[in-house]
PDB file of N, CA and C in Angstrom:
ATOM      1  N   MET A   2     -73.896  -7.189   3.669  1.00  0.00           N
ATOM      2  CA  MET A   2     -72.127  -6.656   3.956  1.00  0.00           C
ATOM      3  C   MET A   2     -71.713  -7.402   2.261  1.00  0.00           C
ATOM      4  N   LEU A   3     -70.630  -6.439   1.318  1.00  0.00           N
ATOM      5  CA  LEU A   3     -70.746  -7.391   0.533  1.00  0.00           C
ATOM      6  C   LEU A   3     -69.022  -8.630   0.430  1.00  0.00           C
ATOM      7  N   ALA A   4     -69.310  -9.386  -0.023  1.00  0.00           N
ATOM      8  CA  ALA A   4     -68.236 -10.228  -0.311  1.00  0.00           C
ATOM      9  C   ALA A   4     -67.098  -9.674  -0.861  1.00  0.00           C
ATOM     10  N   LEU A   5     -66.212  -9.309  -1.946  1.00  0.00           N
ATOM     11  CA  LEU A   5     -65.594  -8.733  -2.275  1.00  0.00           C
ATOM     12  C   LEU A   5     -65.612  -7.585  -3.083  1.00  0.00           C
ATOM     13  N   SER A   6     -64.656  -7.493  -2.748  1.00  0.00           N
ATOM     14  CA  SER A   6     -63.727  -5.775  -3.395  1.00  0.00           C
ATOM     15  C   SER A   6     -63.142  -5.544  -4.475  1.00  0.00           C
ATOM     16  N   ILE A   7     -63.308  -6.009  -5.854  1.00  0.00           N
ATOM     17  CA  ILE A   7     -61.990  -5.727  -7.183  1.00  0.00           C
ATOM     18  C   ILE A   7     -61.826  -4.233  -7.216  1.00  0.00           C
ATOM     19  N   VAL A   8     -60.703  -3.687  -6.807  1.00  0.00           N
ATOM     20  CA  VAL A   8     -59.653  -2.543  -7.042  1.00  0.00           C
ATOM     21  C   VAL A   8     -58.991  -2.400  -7.987  1.00  0.00           C
ATOM     22  N   ILE A   9     -59.238  -1.809  -9.461  1.00  0.00           N
ATOM     23  CA  ILE A   9     -58.300  -1.669 -10.241  1.00  0.00           C
ATOM     24  C   ILE A   9     -57.851  -0.165 -10.439  1.00  0.00           C
ATOM     25  N   PRO A  10     -56.532  -0.031 -10.557  1.00  0.00           N
ATOM     26  CA  PRO A  10     -56.124   1.322 -10.451  1.00  0.00           C
ATOM     27  C   PRO A  10     -55.271   0.917 -12.562  1.00  0.00           C
ATOM     28  N   THR A  11     -55.434   2.439 -12.766  1.00  0.00           N
ATOM     29  CA  THR A  11     -55.568   2.259 -14.759  1.00  0.00           C
ATOM     30  C   THR A  11     -55.060   3.656 -14.972  1.00  0.00           C
ATOM     31  N   TYR A  12     -54.295   3.478 -15.744  1.00  0.00           N
ATOM     32  CA  TYR A  12     -53.345   4.668 -16.278  1.00  0.00           C
ATOM     33  C   TYR A  12     -53.445   4.664 -17.950  1.00  0.00           C
ATOM     34  N   ASN A  13     -54.651   5.569 -18.744  1.00  0.00           N
ATOM     35  CA  ASN A  13     -54.049   5.404 -20.460  1.00  0.00           C
ATOM     36  C   ASN A  13     -53.951   4.105 -20.653  1.00  0.00           C
ATOM     37  N   ARG A  14     -54.793   3.205 -20.641  1.00  0.00           N
ATOM     38  CA  ARG A  14     -55.323   1.834 -20.960  1.00  0.00           C
ATOM     39  C   ARG A  14     -56.442   1.068 -21.107  1.00  0.00           C
ATOM     40  N   CYS A  15     -57.451   2.056 -21.359  1.00  0.00           N
ATOM     41  CA  CYS A  15     -58.595   2.479 -21.890  1.00  0.00           C
ATOM     42  C   CYS A  15     -59.362   0.804 -22.340  1.00  0.00           C
ATOM     43  N   ASP A  16     -58.138   0.609 -23.284  1.00  0.00           N
ATOM     44  CA  ASP A  16     -58.848  -0.523 -24.410  1.00  0.00           C
ATOM     45  C   ASP A  16     -58.230  -1.928 -23.552  1.00  0.00           C
ATOM     46  N   SER A  17     -57.852  -1.942 -23.234  1.00  0.00           N
ATOM     47  CA  SER A  17     -57.320  -3.108 -22.187  1.00  0.00           C
ATOM     48  C   SER A  17     -58.041  -3.094 -20.613  1.00  0.00           C
ATOM     49  N   LEU A  18     -58.461  -2.040 -20.002  1.00  0.00           N
ATOM     50  CA  LEU A  18     -59.807  -2.311 -19.886  1.00  0.00           C
ATOM     51  C   LEU A  18     -60.864  -2.149 -19.278  1.00  0.00           C
ATOM     52  N   ARG A  19     -60.934  -1.736 -21.040  1.00  0.00           N
ATOM     53  CA  ARG A  19     -62.750  -2.331 -21.220  1.00  0.00           C
ATOM     54  C   ARG A  19     -62.518  -3.871 -21.327  1.00  0.00           C
ATOM     55  N   ASP A  20     -60.783  -4.577 -22.314  1.00  0.00           N
ATOM     56  CA  ASP A  20     -61.903  -6.051 -21.862  1.00  0.00           C
ATOM     57  C   ASP A  20     -61.227  -6.905 -21.128  1.00  0.00           C
ATOM     58  N   LEU A  21     -61.080  -6.207 -19.983  1.00  0.00           N
ATOM     59  CA  LEU A  21     -60.879  -6.895 -18.376  1.00  0.00           C
ATOM     60  C   LEU A  21     -61.838  -6.621 -18.122  1.00  0.00           C
ATOM     61  N   LEU A  22     -63.291  -5.291 -18.436  1.00  0.00           N
ATOM     62  CA  LEU A  22     -64.220  -5.178 -17.846  1.00  0.00           C
ATOM     63  C   LEU A  22     -65.184  -5.862 -18.143  1.00  0.00           C
ATOM     64  N   ALA A  23     -64.848  -6.525 -19.180  1.00  0.00           N
ATOM     65  CA  ALA A  23     -66.312  -7.087 -20.421  1.00  0.00           C
ATOM     66  C   ALA A  23     -66.376  -8.466 -19.603  1.00  0.00           C
ATOM     67  N   GLY A  24     -64.834  -8.835 -19.807  1.00  0.00           N
ATOM     68  CA  GLY A  24     -65.005 -10.305 -19.061  1.00  0.00           C
ATOM     69  C   GLY A  24     -65.417 -10.220 -17.387  1.00  0.00           C
ATOM     70  N   LEU A  25     -64.947  -9.824 -16.885  1.00  0.00           N
ATOM     71  CA  LEU A  25     -65.500  -9.932 -15.275  1.00  0.00           C
ATOM     72  C   LEU A  25     -66.786  -9.551 -15.143  1.00  0.00           C
ATOM     73  N   ALA A  26     -67.342  -8.524 -15.391  1.00  0.00           N
ATOM     74  CA  ALA A  26     -68.838  -8.011 -16.001  1.00  0.00           C
ATOM     75  C   ALA A  26     -69.626  -9.490 -15.774  1.00  0.00           C
ATOM     76  N   PRO A  27     -69.511  -9.655 -16.545  1.00  0.00           N
ATOM     77  CA  PRO A  27     -70.184 -11.473 -16.707  1.00  0.00           C
ATOM     78  C   PRO A  27     -70.472 -12.498 -15.311  1.00  0.00           C
ATOM     79  N   GLN A  28     -69.645 -11.714 -14.739  1.00  0.00           N
ATOM     80  CA  GLN A  28     -69.381 -13.251 -13.523  1.00  0.00           C
ATOM     81  C   GLN A  28     -69.549 -12.617 -12.165  1.00  0.00           C
ATOM     82  N   LEU A  29     -69.917 -11.595 -12.170  1.00  0.00           N
ATOM     83  CA  LEU A  29     -70.263 -10.634 -11.019  1.00  0.00           C
ATOM     84  C   LEU A  29     -71.943 -10.584 -10.136  1.00  0.00           C
ATOM     85  N   THR A  30     -71.651 -10.766  -9.080  1.00  0.00           N
ATOM     86  CA  THR A  30     -73.104 -11.111  -8.241  1.00  0.00           C
ATOM     87  C   THR A  30     -73.018 -10.024  -7.610  1.00  0.00           C
ATOM     88  N   ASP A  31     -74.574  -9.409  -6.893  1.00  0.00           N
ATOM     89  CA  ASP A  31     -74.386  -8.511  -6.455  1.00  0.00           C
ATOM     90  C   ASP A  31     -73.761  -8.858  -4.663  1.00  0.00           C
ATOM     91  N   ARG A  32     -72.838  -9.646  -4.826  1.00  0.00           N
ATOM     92  CA  ARG A  32     -71.972  -9.588  -3.653  1.00  0.00           C
ATOM     93  C   ARG A  32     -70.755  -9.013  -3.426  1.00  0.00           C
ATOM     94  N   GLU A  33     -70.222  -8.735  -5.052  1.00  0.00           N
ATOM     95  CA  GLU A  33     -68.891  -8.143  -4.983  1.00  0.00           C
ATOM     96  C   GLU A  33     -69.324  -6.077  -5.536  1.00  0.00           C
ATOM     97  N   GLU A  34     -68.216  -6.068  -5.958  1.00  0.00           N
ATOM     98  CA  GLU A  34     -68.393  -4.532  -6.127  1.00  0.00           C
ATOM     99  C   GLU A  34     -66.542  -4.418  -7.421  1.00  0.00           C
ATOM    100  N   VAL A  35     -66.557  -3.530  -8.170  1.00  0.00           N
ATOM    101  CA  VAL A  35     -65.376  -3.130  -8.977  1.00  0.00           C
ATOM    102  C   VAL A  35     -65.569  -1.770  -8.465  1.00  0.00           C
ATOM    103  N   LEU A  36     -64.112  -1.129  -8.344  1.00  0.00           N
ATOM    104  CA  LEU A  36     -63.648  -0.014  -8.142  1.00  0.00           C
ATOM    105  C   LEU A  36     -62.659   0.200  -9.006  1.00  0.00           C
ATOM    106  N   VAL A  37     -62.880   0.894  -9.978  1.00  0.00           N
ATOM    107  CA  VAL A  37     -61.893   1.545 -11.059  1.00  0.00           C
ATOM    108  C   VAL A  37     -61.287   2.853 -10.829  1.00  0.00           C
ATOM    109  N   VAL A  38     -60.254   2.880 -10.515  1.00  0.00           N
ATOM    110  CA  VAL A  38     -59.472   4.128 -10.026  1.00  0.00           C
ATOM    111  C   VAL A  38     -58.716   4.881 -11.472  1.00  0.00           C
ATOM    112  N   ASP A  39     -58.749   5.662 -11.895  1.00  0.00           N
ATOM    113  CA  ASP A  39     -58.534   6.408 -12.989  1.00  0.00           C
ATOM    114  C   ASP A  39     -57.622   7.512 -12.239  1.00  0.00           C
ATOM    115  N   ASP A  40     -56.056   6.996 -12.880  1.00  0.00           N
ATOM    116  CA  ASP A  40     -55.212   7.860 -11.720  1.00  0.00           C
ATOM    117  C   ASP A  40     -54.131   8.447 -12.926  1.00  0.00           C
ATOM    118  N   GLY A  41     -55.466   9.987 -13.515  1.00  0.00           N
ATOM    119  CA  GLY A  41     -54.704  10.908 -14.070  1.00  0.00           C
ATOM    120  C   GLY A  41     -54.919  10.608 -15.824  1.00  0.00           C
ATOM    121  N   SER A  42     -55.548   9.991 -16.316  1.00  0.00           N
ATOM    122  CA  SER A  42     -55.474   9.117 -17.505  1.00  0.00           C
ATOM    123  C   SER A  42     -55.508  10.279 -18.538  1.00  0.00           C
ATOM    124  N   ARG A  43     -55.035  10.274 -19.279  1.00  0.00           N
ATOM    125  CA  ARG A  43     -55.705  11.361 -20.744  1.00  0.00           C
ATOM    126  C   ARG A  43     -56.118  11.118 -22.380  1.00  0.00           C
ATOM    127  N   ASP A  44     -56.470   9.377 -21.532  1.00  0.00           N
ATOM    128  CA  ASP A  44     -56.542   8.607 -23.096  1.00  0.00           C
ATOM    129  C   ASP A  44     -58.864   8.633 -23.059  1.00  0.00           C
ATOM    130  N   ASN A  45     -59.582   9.525 -21.869  1.00  0.00           N
ATOM    131  CA  ASN A  45     -60.666  10.033 -21.585  1.00  0.00           C
ATOM    132  C   ASN A  45     -61.281   8.223 -21.246  1.00  0.00           C
ATOM    133  N   THR A  46     -60.543   7.386 -20.171  1.00  0.00           N
ATOM    134  CA  THR A  46     -60.522   6.469 -19.625  1.00  0.00           C
ATOM    135  C   THR A  46     -62.595   6.526 -19.228  1.00  0.00           C
ATOM    136  N   LEU A  47     -62.183   7.515 -18.210  1.00  0.00           N
ATOM    137  CA  LEU A  47     -63.649   7.520 -17.904  1.00  0.00           C
ATOM    138  C   LEU A  47     -64.852   7.786 -18.700  1.00  0.00           C
ATOM    139  N   GLU A  48     -64.948   8.761 -19.712  1.00  0.00           N
ATOM    140  CA  GLU A  48     -65.729   9.028 -20.380  1.00  0.00           C
ATOM    141  C   GLU A  48     -66.245   8.383 -21.360  1.00  0.00           C
ATOM    142  N   ARG A  49     -64.682   7.322 -21.878  1.00  0.00           N
ATOM    143  CA  ARG A  49     -65.713   6.214 -22.494  1.00  0.00           C
ATOM    144  C   ARG A  49     -65.774   5.384 -22.698  1.00  0.00           C
ATOM    145  N   LEU A  50     -65.884   4.649 -20.757  1.00  0.00           N
ATOM    146  CA  LEU A  50     -66.272   3.640 -20.358  1.00  0.00           C
ATOM    147  C   LEU A  50     -67.351   3.794 -19.514  1.00  0.00           C
ATOM    148  N   ARG A  51     -67.343   4.558 -18.542  1.00  0.00           N
ATOM    149  CA  ARG A  51     -68.454   4.511 -17.222  1.00  0.00           C
ATOM    150  C   ARG A  51     -69.540   4.399 -18.469  1.00  0.00           C
ATOM    151  N   PRO A  52     -70.074   4.875 -19.662  1.00  0.00           N
ATOM    152  CA  PRO A  52     -71.294   4.404 -19.982  1.00  0.00           C
ATOM    153  C   PRO A  52     -71.537   3.042 -20.012  1.00  0.00           C
ATOM    154  N   LEU A  53     -70.656   2.353 -20.742  1.00  0.00           N
ATOM    155  CA  LEU A  53     -70.828   1.050 -20.589  1.00  0.00           C
ATOM    156  C   LEU A  53     -70.639  -0.575 -19.662  1.00  0.00           C
ATOM    157  N   PHE A  54     -70.035   0.736 -18.154  1.00  0.00           N
ATOM    158  CA  PHE A  54     -69.648  -0.187 -17.625  1.00  0.00           C
ATOM    159  C   PHE A  54     -70.566   0.352 -16.680  1.00  0.00           C
ATOM    160  N   PRO A  55     -71.672   0.556 -15.897  1.00  0.00           N
ATOM    161  CA  PRO A  55     -72.613   1.430 -14.773  1.00  0.00           C
ATOM    162  C   PRO A  55     -72.564   0.981 -13.638  1.00  0.00           C
ATOM    163  N   GLN A  56     -72.421  -0.461 -14.178  1.00  0.00           N
ATOM    164  CA  GLN A  56     -71.753  -1.103 -12.036  1.00  0.00           C
ATOM    165  C   GLN A  56     -70.697  -0.821 -11.651  1.00  0.00           C
ATOM    166  N   VAL A  57     -69.730  -0.386 -12.523  1.00  0.00           N
ATOM    167  CA  VAL A  57     -68.702  -0.212 -12.279  1.00  0.00           C
ATOM    168  C   VAL A  57     -68.840   0.880 -11.330  1.00  0.00           C
ATOM    169  N   GLN A  58     -67.803   1.083  -9.597  1.00  0.00           N
ATOM    170  CA  GLN A  58     -67.866   2.732  -9.287  1.00  0.00           C
ATOM    171  C   GLN A  58     -66.725   3.342  -9.737  1.00  0.00           C
ATOM    172  N   TRP A  59     -66.305   4.330 -10.298  1.00  0.00           N
ATOM    173  CA  TRP A  59     -65.613   5.194 -10.895  1.00  0.00           C
ATOM    174  C   TRP A  59     -64.805   6.125  -9.668  1.00  0.00           C
ATOM    175  N   ILE A  60     -63.633   5.903  -9.487  1.00  0.00           N
ATOM    176  CA  ILE A  60     -62.858   7.206  -9.026  1.00  0.00           C
ATOM    177  C   ILE A  60     -62.216   7.631  -9.892  1.00  0.00           C
ATOM    178  N   GLN A  61     -61.595   9.069  -9.676  1.00  0.00           N
ATOM    179  CA  GLN A  61     -60.929   9.708 -10.766  1.00  0.00           C
ATOM    180  C   GLN A  61     -59.808  10.821  -9.517  1.00  0.00           C
ATOM    181  N   THR A  62     -58.306  10.143 -10.018  1.00  0.00           N
ATOM    182  CA  THR A  62     -57.213  11.331  -8.939  1.00  0.00           C
ATOM    183  C   THR A  62     -56.342  11.564  -9.938  1.00  0.00           C
ATOM    184  N   GLU A  63     -55.986  12.266  -9.754  1.00  0.00           N
ATOM    185  CA  GLU A  63     -54.627  13.001 -10.485  1.00  0.00           C
ATOM    186  C   GLU A  63     -53.619  11.728 -10.169  1.00  0.00           C
ATOM    187  N   ARG A  64     -52.513  12.285 -11.175  1.00  0.00           N
ATOM    188  CA  ARG A  64     -51.415  11.480 -11.490  1.00  0.00           C
ATOM    189  C   ARG A  64     -50.714  11.745 -10.069  1.00  0.00           C
ATOM    190  N   GLN A  65     -50.785  10.071  -9.903  1.00  0.00           N
ATOM    191  CA  GLN A  65     -49.496   9.751  -8.404  1.00  0.00           C
ATOM    192  C   GLN A  65     -49.425   8.631  -8.564  1.00  0.00           C
ATOM    193  N   GLY A  66     -49.563   7.686  -9.188  1.00  0.00           N
ATOM    194  CA  GLY A  66     -49.138   6.385  -9.062  1.00  0.00           C
ATOM    195  C   GLY A  66     -49.665   5.614  -9.248  1.00  0.00           C
ATOM    196  N   PRO A  67     -49.191   3.948  -9.622  1.00  0.00           N
ATOM    197  CA  PRO A  67     -50.660   2.891  -9.400  1.00  0.00           C
ATOM    198  C   PRO A  67     -50.177   2.266  -7.698  1.00  0.00           C
ATOM    199  N   GLY A  68     -49.504   2.959  -7.018  1.00  0.00           N
ATOM    200  CA  GLY A  68     -49.720   2.487  -5.879  1.00  0.00           C
ATOM    201  C   GLY A  68     -51.001   3.693  -4.770  1.00  0.00           C
ATOM    202  N   ARG A  69     -50.577   4.373  -5.148  1.00  0.00           N
ATOM    203  CA  ARG A  69     -51.500   5.714  -4.433  1.00  0.00           C
ATOM    204  C   ARG A  69     -52.628   5.228  -4.989  1.00  0.00           C
ATOM    205  N   ALA A  70     -53.124   5.185  -6.307  1.00  0.00           N
ATOM    206  CA  ALA A  70     -54.213   4.825  -6.973  1.00  0.00           C
ATOM    207  C   ALA A  70     -55.076   3.830  -6.311  1.00  0.00           C
ATOM    208  N   ARG A  71     -54.229   2.493  -6.122  1.00  0.00           N
ATOM    209  CA  ARG A  71     -54.888   1.443  -5.275  1.00  0.00           C
ATOM    210  C   ARG A  71     -55.217   1.657  -4.400  1.00  0.00           C
ATOM    211  N   ASN A  72     -54.173   2.398  -3.453  1.00  0.00           N
ATOM    212  CA  ASN A  72     -55.139   3.073  -2.520  1.00  0.00           C
ATOM    213  C   ASN A  72     -55.857   3.764  -1.506  1.00  0.00           C
ATOM    214  N   ALA A  73     -56.692   4.752  -2.582  1.00  0.00           N
ATOM    215  CA  ALA A  73     -57.708   5.268  -2.804  1.00  0.00           C
ATOM    216  C   ALA A  73     -58.891   4.765  -3.503  1.00  0.00           C
ATOM    217  N   GLY A  74     -58.886   3.521  -4.015  1.00  0.00           N
ATOM    218  CA  GLY A  74     -59.889   2.207  -4.144  1.00  0.00           C
ATOM    219  C   GLY A  74     -59.986   1.539  -3.045  1.00  0.00           C
ATOM    220  N   LEU A  75     -58.973   1.256  -2.036  1.00  0.00           N
ATOM    221  CA  LEU A  75     -59.181   0.414  -1.060  1.00  0.00           C
ATOM    222  C   LEU A  75     -60.007   1.483  -0.126  1.00  0.00           C
ATOM    223  N   ARG A  76     -59.359   1.809  -0.043  1.00  0.00           N
ATOM    224  CA  ARG A  76     -60.158   3.021   1.142  1.00  0.00           C
ATOM    225  C   ARG A  76     -61.749   3.196   1.015  1.00  0.00           C
ATOM    226  N   GLN A  77     -61.857   3.650  -0.120  1.00  0.00           N
ATOM    227  CA  GLN A  77     -63.230   3.554  -1.055  1.00  0.00           C
ATOM    228  C   GLN A  77     -64.208   2.147  -0.921  1.00  0.00           C
ATOM    229  N   ALA A  78     -63.294   1.421  -0.735  1.00  0.00           N
ATOM    230  CA  ALA A  78     -63.856  -0.726  -0.838  1.00  0.00           C
ATOM    231  C   ALA A  78     -64.660  -0.266   0.531  1.00  0.00           C
ATOM    232  N   ARG A  79     -65.942  -1.618  -0.311  1.00  0.00           N
ATOM    233  CA  ARG A  79     -66.950  -1.738   1.239  1.00  0.00           C
ATOM    234  C   ARG A  79     -66.779  -3.429   1.459  1.00  0.00           C
ATOM    235  N   GLY A  80     -66.290  -4.087   0.544  1.00  0.00           N
ATOM    236  CA  GLY A  80     -66.029  -5.477   0.684  1.00  0.00           C
ATOM    237  C   GLY A  80     -65.260  -6.256   1.679  1.00  0.00           C
ATOM    238  N   ARG A  81     -65.863  -6.980   2.071  1.00  0.00           N
ATOM    239  CA  ARG A  81     -65.035  -8.220   3.201  1.00  0.00           C
ATOM    240  C   ARG A  81     -63.526  -8.306   2.812  1.00  0.00           C
ATOM    241  N   TYR A  82     -63.692  -8.645   1.598  1.00  0.00           N
ATOM    242  CA  TYR A  82     -62.369  -8.966   0.567  1.00  0.00           C
ATOM    243  C   TYR A  82     -61.995  -8.450   0.322  1.00  0.00           C
ATOM    244  N   MET A  83     -60.635  -8.155  -0.342  1.00  0.00           N
ATOM    245  CA  MET A  83     -59.791  -7.046  -1.258  1.00  0.00           C
ATOM    246  C   MET A  83     -59.375  -7.834  -2.812  1.00  0.00           C
ATOM    247  N   TRP A  84     -59.618  -7.699  -3.661  1.00  0.00           N
ATOM    248  CA  TRP A  84     -58.791  -8.302  -4.808  1.00  0.00           C
ATOM    249  C   TRP A  84     -58.181  -6.980  -5.625  1.00  0.00           C
ATOM    250  N   PRO A  85     -57.068  -6.770  -5.683  1.00  0.00           N
ATOM    251  CA  PRO A  85     -56.325  -5.784  -6.734  1.00  0.00           C
ATOM    252  C   PRO A  85     -56.038  -6.575  -7.498  1.00  0.00           C
ATOM    253  N   LEU A  86     -56.749  -6.009  -8.520  1.00  0.00           N
ATOM    254  CA  LEU A  86     -56.106  -6.111 -10.494  1.00  0.00           C
ATOM    255  C   LEU A  86     -55.399  -4.591 -10.920  1.00  0.00           C
ATOM    256  N   ASP A  87     -54.590  -5.773 -11.642  1.00  0.00           N
ATOM    257  CA  ASP A  87     -54.044  -4.543 -13.052  1.00  0.00           C
ATOM    258  C   ASP A  87     -54.614  -4.033 -14.230  1.00  0.00           C
ATOM    259  N   SER A  88     -54.878  -3.166 -15.068  1.00  0.00           N
ATOM    260  CA  SER A  88     -55.601  -2.832 -15.802  1.00  0.00           C
ATOM    261  C   SER A  88     -54.787  -3.546 -16.777  1.00  0.00           C
TER     262      SER A  88
END
């Protein structure tokens, strides 16, 4: 079982999200997962960042706001503990 699920909702914050993931990725082990929920971004967040961070689970939703995006990620999370982050 995974120990930790990190859930990050995002909307049009590609550059900030890239910086966050770049700092987070080297610290991860095989006991953690990162789920990024793109809440309908129009800045091509998924297309630009998915190739750079293949270890991240990418979820795409239609624009519904950060709360619903976070909940979409939490529903798919498999970790024993949840850690929500903002992009």
